[in-house]
PDB file of C-alpha atoms and ligand atoms in Angstrom:
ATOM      1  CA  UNK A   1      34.455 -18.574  47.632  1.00 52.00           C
ATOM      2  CA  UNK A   2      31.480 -20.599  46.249  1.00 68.00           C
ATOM      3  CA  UNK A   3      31.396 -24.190  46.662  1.00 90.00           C
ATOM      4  CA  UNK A   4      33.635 -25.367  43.889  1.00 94.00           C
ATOM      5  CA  UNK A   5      32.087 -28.557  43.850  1.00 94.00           C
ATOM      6  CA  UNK A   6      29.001 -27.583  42.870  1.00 94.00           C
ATOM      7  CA  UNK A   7      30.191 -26.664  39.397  1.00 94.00           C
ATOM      8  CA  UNK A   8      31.158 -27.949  36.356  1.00 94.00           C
ATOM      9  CA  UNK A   9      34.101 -27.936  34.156  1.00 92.00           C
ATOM     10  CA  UNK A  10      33.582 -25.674  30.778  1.00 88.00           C
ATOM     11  CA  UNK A  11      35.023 -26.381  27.473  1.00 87.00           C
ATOM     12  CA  UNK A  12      38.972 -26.064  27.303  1.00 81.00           C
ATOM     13  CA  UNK A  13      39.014 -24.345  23.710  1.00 78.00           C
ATOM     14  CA  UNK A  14      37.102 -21.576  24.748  1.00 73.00           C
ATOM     15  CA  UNK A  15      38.755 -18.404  23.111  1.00 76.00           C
ATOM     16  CA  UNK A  16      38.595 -15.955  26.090  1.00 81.00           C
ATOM     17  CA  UNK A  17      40.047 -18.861  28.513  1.00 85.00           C
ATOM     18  CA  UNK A  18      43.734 -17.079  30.204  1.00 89.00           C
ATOM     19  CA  UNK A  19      45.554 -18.540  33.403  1.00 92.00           C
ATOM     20  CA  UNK A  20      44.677 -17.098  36.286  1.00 95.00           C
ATOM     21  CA  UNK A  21      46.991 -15.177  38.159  1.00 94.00           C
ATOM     22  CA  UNK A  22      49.021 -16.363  41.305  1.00 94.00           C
ATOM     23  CA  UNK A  23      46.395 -14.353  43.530  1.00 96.00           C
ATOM     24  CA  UNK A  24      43.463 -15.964  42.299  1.00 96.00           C
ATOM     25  CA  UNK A  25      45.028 -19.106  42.568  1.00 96.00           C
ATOM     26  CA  UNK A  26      45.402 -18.935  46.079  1.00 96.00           C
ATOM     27  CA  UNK A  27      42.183 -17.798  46.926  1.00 96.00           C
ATOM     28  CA  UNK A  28      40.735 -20.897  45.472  1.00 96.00           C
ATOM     29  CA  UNK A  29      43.289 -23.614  46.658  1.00 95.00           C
ATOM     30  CA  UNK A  30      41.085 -27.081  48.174  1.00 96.00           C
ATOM     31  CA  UNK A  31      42.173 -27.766  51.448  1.00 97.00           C
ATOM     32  CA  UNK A  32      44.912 -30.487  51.036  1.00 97.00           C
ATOM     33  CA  UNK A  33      46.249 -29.172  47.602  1.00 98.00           C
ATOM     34  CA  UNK A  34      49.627 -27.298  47.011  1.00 98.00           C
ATOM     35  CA  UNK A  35      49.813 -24.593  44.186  1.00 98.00           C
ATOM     36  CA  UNK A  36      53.534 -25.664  42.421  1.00 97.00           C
ATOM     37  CA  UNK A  37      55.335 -24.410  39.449  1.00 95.00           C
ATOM     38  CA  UNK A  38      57.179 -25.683  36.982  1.00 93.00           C
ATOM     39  CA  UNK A  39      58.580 -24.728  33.655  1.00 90.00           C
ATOM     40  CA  UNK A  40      57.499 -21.239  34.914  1.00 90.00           C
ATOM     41  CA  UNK A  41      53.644 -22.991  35.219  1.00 93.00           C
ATOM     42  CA  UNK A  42      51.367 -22.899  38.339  1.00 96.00           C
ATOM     43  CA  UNK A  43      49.894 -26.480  38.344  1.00 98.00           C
ATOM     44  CA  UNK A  44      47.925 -28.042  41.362  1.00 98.00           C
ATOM     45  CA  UNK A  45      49.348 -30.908  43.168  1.00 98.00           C
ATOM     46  CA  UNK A  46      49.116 -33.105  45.999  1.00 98.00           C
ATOM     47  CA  UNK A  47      50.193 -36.388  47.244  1.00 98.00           C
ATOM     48  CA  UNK A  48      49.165 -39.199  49.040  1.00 98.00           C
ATOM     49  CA  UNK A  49      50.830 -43.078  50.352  1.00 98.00           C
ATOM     50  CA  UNK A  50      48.103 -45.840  49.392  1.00 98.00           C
ATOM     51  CA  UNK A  51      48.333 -49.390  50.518  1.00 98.00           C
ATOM     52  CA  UNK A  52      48.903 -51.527  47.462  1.00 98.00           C
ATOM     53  CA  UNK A  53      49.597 -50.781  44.169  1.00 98.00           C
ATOM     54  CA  UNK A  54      46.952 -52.336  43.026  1.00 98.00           C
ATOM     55  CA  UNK A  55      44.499 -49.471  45.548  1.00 98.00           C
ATOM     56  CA  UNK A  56      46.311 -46.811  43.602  1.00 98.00           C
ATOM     57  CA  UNK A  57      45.419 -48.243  40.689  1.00 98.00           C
ATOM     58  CA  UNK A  58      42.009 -48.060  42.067  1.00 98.00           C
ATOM     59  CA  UNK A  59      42.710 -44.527  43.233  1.00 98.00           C
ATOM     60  CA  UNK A  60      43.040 -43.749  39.603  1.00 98.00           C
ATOM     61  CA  UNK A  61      40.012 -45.188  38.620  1.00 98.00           C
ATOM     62  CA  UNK A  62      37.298 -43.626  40.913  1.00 98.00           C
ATOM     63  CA  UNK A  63      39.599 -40.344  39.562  1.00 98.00           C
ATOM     64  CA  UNK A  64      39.413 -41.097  36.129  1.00 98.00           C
ATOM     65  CA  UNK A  65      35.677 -41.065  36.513  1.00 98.00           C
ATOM     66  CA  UNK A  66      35.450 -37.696  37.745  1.00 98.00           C
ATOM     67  CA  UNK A  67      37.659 -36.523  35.068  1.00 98.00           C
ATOM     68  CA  UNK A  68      35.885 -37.946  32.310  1.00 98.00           C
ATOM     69  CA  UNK A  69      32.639 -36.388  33.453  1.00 97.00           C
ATOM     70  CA  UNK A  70      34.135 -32.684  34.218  1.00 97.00           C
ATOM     71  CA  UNK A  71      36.206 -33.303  30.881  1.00 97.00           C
ATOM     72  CA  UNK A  72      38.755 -32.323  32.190  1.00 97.00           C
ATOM     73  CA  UNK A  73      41.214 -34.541  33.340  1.00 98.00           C
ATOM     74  CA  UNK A  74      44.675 -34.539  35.454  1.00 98.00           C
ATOM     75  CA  UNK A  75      47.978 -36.173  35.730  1.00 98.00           C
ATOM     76  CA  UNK A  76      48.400 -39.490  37.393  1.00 98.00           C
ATOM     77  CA  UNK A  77      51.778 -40.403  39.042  1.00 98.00           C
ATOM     78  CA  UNK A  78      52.202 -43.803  41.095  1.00 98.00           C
ATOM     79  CA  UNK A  79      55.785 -43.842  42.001  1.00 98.00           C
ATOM     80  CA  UNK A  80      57.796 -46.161  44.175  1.00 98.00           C
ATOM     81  CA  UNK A  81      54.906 -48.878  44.138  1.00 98.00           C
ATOM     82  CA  UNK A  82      52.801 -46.976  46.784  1.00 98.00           C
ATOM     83  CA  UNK A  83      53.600 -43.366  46.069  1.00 98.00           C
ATOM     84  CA  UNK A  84      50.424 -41.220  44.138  1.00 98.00           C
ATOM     85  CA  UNK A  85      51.138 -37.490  42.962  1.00 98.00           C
ATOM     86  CA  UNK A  86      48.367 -35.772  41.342  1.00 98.00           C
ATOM     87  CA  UNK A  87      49.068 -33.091  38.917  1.00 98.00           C
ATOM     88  CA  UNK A  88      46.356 -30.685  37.856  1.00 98.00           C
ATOM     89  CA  UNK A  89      46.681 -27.502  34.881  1.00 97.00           C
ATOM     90  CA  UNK A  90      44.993 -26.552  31.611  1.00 97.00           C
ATOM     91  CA  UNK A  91      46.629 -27.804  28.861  1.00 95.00           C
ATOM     92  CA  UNK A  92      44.660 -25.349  26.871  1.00 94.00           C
ATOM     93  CA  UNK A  93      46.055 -22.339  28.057  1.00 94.00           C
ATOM     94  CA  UNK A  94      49.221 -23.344  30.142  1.00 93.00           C
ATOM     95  CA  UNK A  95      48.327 -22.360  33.515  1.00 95.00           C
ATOM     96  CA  UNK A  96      45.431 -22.638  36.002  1.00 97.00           C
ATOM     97  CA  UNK A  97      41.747 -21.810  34.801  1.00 96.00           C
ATOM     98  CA  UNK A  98      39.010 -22.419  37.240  1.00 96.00           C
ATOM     99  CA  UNK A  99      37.892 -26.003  35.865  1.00 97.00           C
ATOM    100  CA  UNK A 100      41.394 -27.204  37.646  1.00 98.00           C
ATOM    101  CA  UNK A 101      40.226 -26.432  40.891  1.00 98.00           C
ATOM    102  CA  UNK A 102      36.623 -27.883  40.465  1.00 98.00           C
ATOM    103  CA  UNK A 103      38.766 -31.019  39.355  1.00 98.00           C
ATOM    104  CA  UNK A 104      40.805 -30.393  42.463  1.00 98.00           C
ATOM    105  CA  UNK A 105      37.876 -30.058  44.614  1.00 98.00           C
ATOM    106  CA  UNK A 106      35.697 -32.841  43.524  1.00 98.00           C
ATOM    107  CA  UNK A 107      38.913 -34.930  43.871  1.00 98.00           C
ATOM    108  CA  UNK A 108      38.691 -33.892  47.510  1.00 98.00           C
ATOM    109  CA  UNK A 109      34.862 -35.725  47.988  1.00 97.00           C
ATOM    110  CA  UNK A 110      36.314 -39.215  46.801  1.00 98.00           C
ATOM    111  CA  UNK A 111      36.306 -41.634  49.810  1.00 97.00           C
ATOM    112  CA  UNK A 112      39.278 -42.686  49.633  1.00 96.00           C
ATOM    113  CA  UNK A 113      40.124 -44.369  53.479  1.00 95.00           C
ATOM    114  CA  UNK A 114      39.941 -47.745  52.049  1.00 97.00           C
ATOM    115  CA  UNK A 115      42.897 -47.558  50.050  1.00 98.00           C
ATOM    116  CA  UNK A 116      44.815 -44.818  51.594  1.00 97.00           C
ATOM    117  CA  UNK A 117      47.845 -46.120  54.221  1.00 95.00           C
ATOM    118  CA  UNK A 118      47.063 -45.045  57.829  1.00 84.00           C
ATOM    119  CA  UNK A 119      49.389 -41.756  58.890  1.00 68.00           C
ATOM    120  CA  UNK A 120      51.778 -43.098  61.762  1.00 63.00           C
ATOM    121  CA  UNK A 121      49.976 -42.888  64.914  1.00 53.00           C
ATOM    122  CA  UNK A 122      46.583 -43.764  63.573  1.00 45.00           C
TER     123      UNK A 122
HETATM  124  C1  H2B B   1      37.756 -29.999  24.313  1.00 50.06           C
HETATM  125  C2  H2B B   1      38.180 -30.406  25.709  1.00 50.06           C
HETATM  126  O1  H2B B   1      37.726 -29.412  26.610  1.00 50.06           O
HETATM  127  C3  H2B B   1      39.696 -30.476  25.787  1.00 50.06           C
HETATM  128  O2  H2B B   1      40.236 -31.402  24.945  1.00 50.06           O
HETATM  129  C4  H2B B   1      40.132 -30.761  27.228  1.00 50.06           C
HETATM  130  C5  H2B B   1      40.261 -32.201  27.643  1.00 50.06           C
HETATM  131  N1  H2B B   1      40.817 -32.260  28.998  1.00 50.06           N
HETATM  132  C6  H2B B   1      41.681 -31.298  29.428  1.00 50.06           C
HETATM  133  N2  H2B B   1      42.297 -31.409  30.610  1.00 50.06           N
HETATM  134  C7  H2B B   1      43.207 -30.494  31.012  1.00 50.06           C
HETATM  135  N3  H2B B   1      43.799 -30.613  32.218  1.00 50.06           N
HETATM  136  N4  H2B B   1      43.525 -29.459  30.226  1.00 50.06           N
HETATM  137  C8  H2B B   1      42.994 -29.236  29.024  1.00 50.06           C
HETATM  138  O3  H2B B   1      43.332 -28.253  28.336  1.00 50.06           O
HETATM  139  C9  H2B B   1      41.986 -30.172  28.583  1.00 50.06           C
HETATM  140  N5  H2B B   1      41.329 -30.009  27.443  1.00 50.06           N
END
């Protein structure tokens, strides 16, 4: 698998664009991500506990920023105060195309330990 990281997000409206199938989907997964689905719809997701609500709010930032340069952007949860979930698909076709797991993957190179909690035992 090629560094996913090192490409960029194409255009959601392009006509040939299908969802990938569950194989493909797996072969591609980011470390740390989970393939889910819902309403019969693979989507990425993964979750993580951040100190304040105010550092997930900053969480979403420094994500919005990759999104908005990929063009291709996900779904932001902050639940429970601390709680961020992380939903990726394409709208565009209902299902997984590969811009979802460059999204995914340059997700992955934020550096996040400043406003992540520490796991117990840290
Ligand atoms: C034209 C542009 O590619 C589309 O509007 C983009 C914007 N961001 C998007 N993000 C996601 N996740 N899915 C889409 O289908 C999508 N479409």
């Amino acid at each position: 698998m090629d560094d996913l990281t090192t490409k960029k997000c194409v255009s959601c409206n392009a006509r040939d664009m299908r969802p990938m199938t569950v194989e493909a989907a797996h072969s591609l997964i980011p470390q740390g991500w989970n393939l889910v689905t819902e309403d019969g719809m693979m989507k990425l997701q993964r979750t993580w506990k951040v100190k304040t609500f105010m550092k997930g709010m900053e969480f979403f930032k420094l994500v919005a920023d990759v999104a908005e340069a990929e063009g291709h952007h996900p779904d932001l949860h902050l639940v429970a105060w601390n709680n961020v979930k992380i939903e990726i698909w394409t709208h565009a076709v209902g299902g997984l195309t590969e811009n979802d797991f460059i999204l995914a993957a340059k997700i992955n190179r934020l550096d996040l330990h400043q406003l992540l909690s520490r796991k117990v035992g840290e």
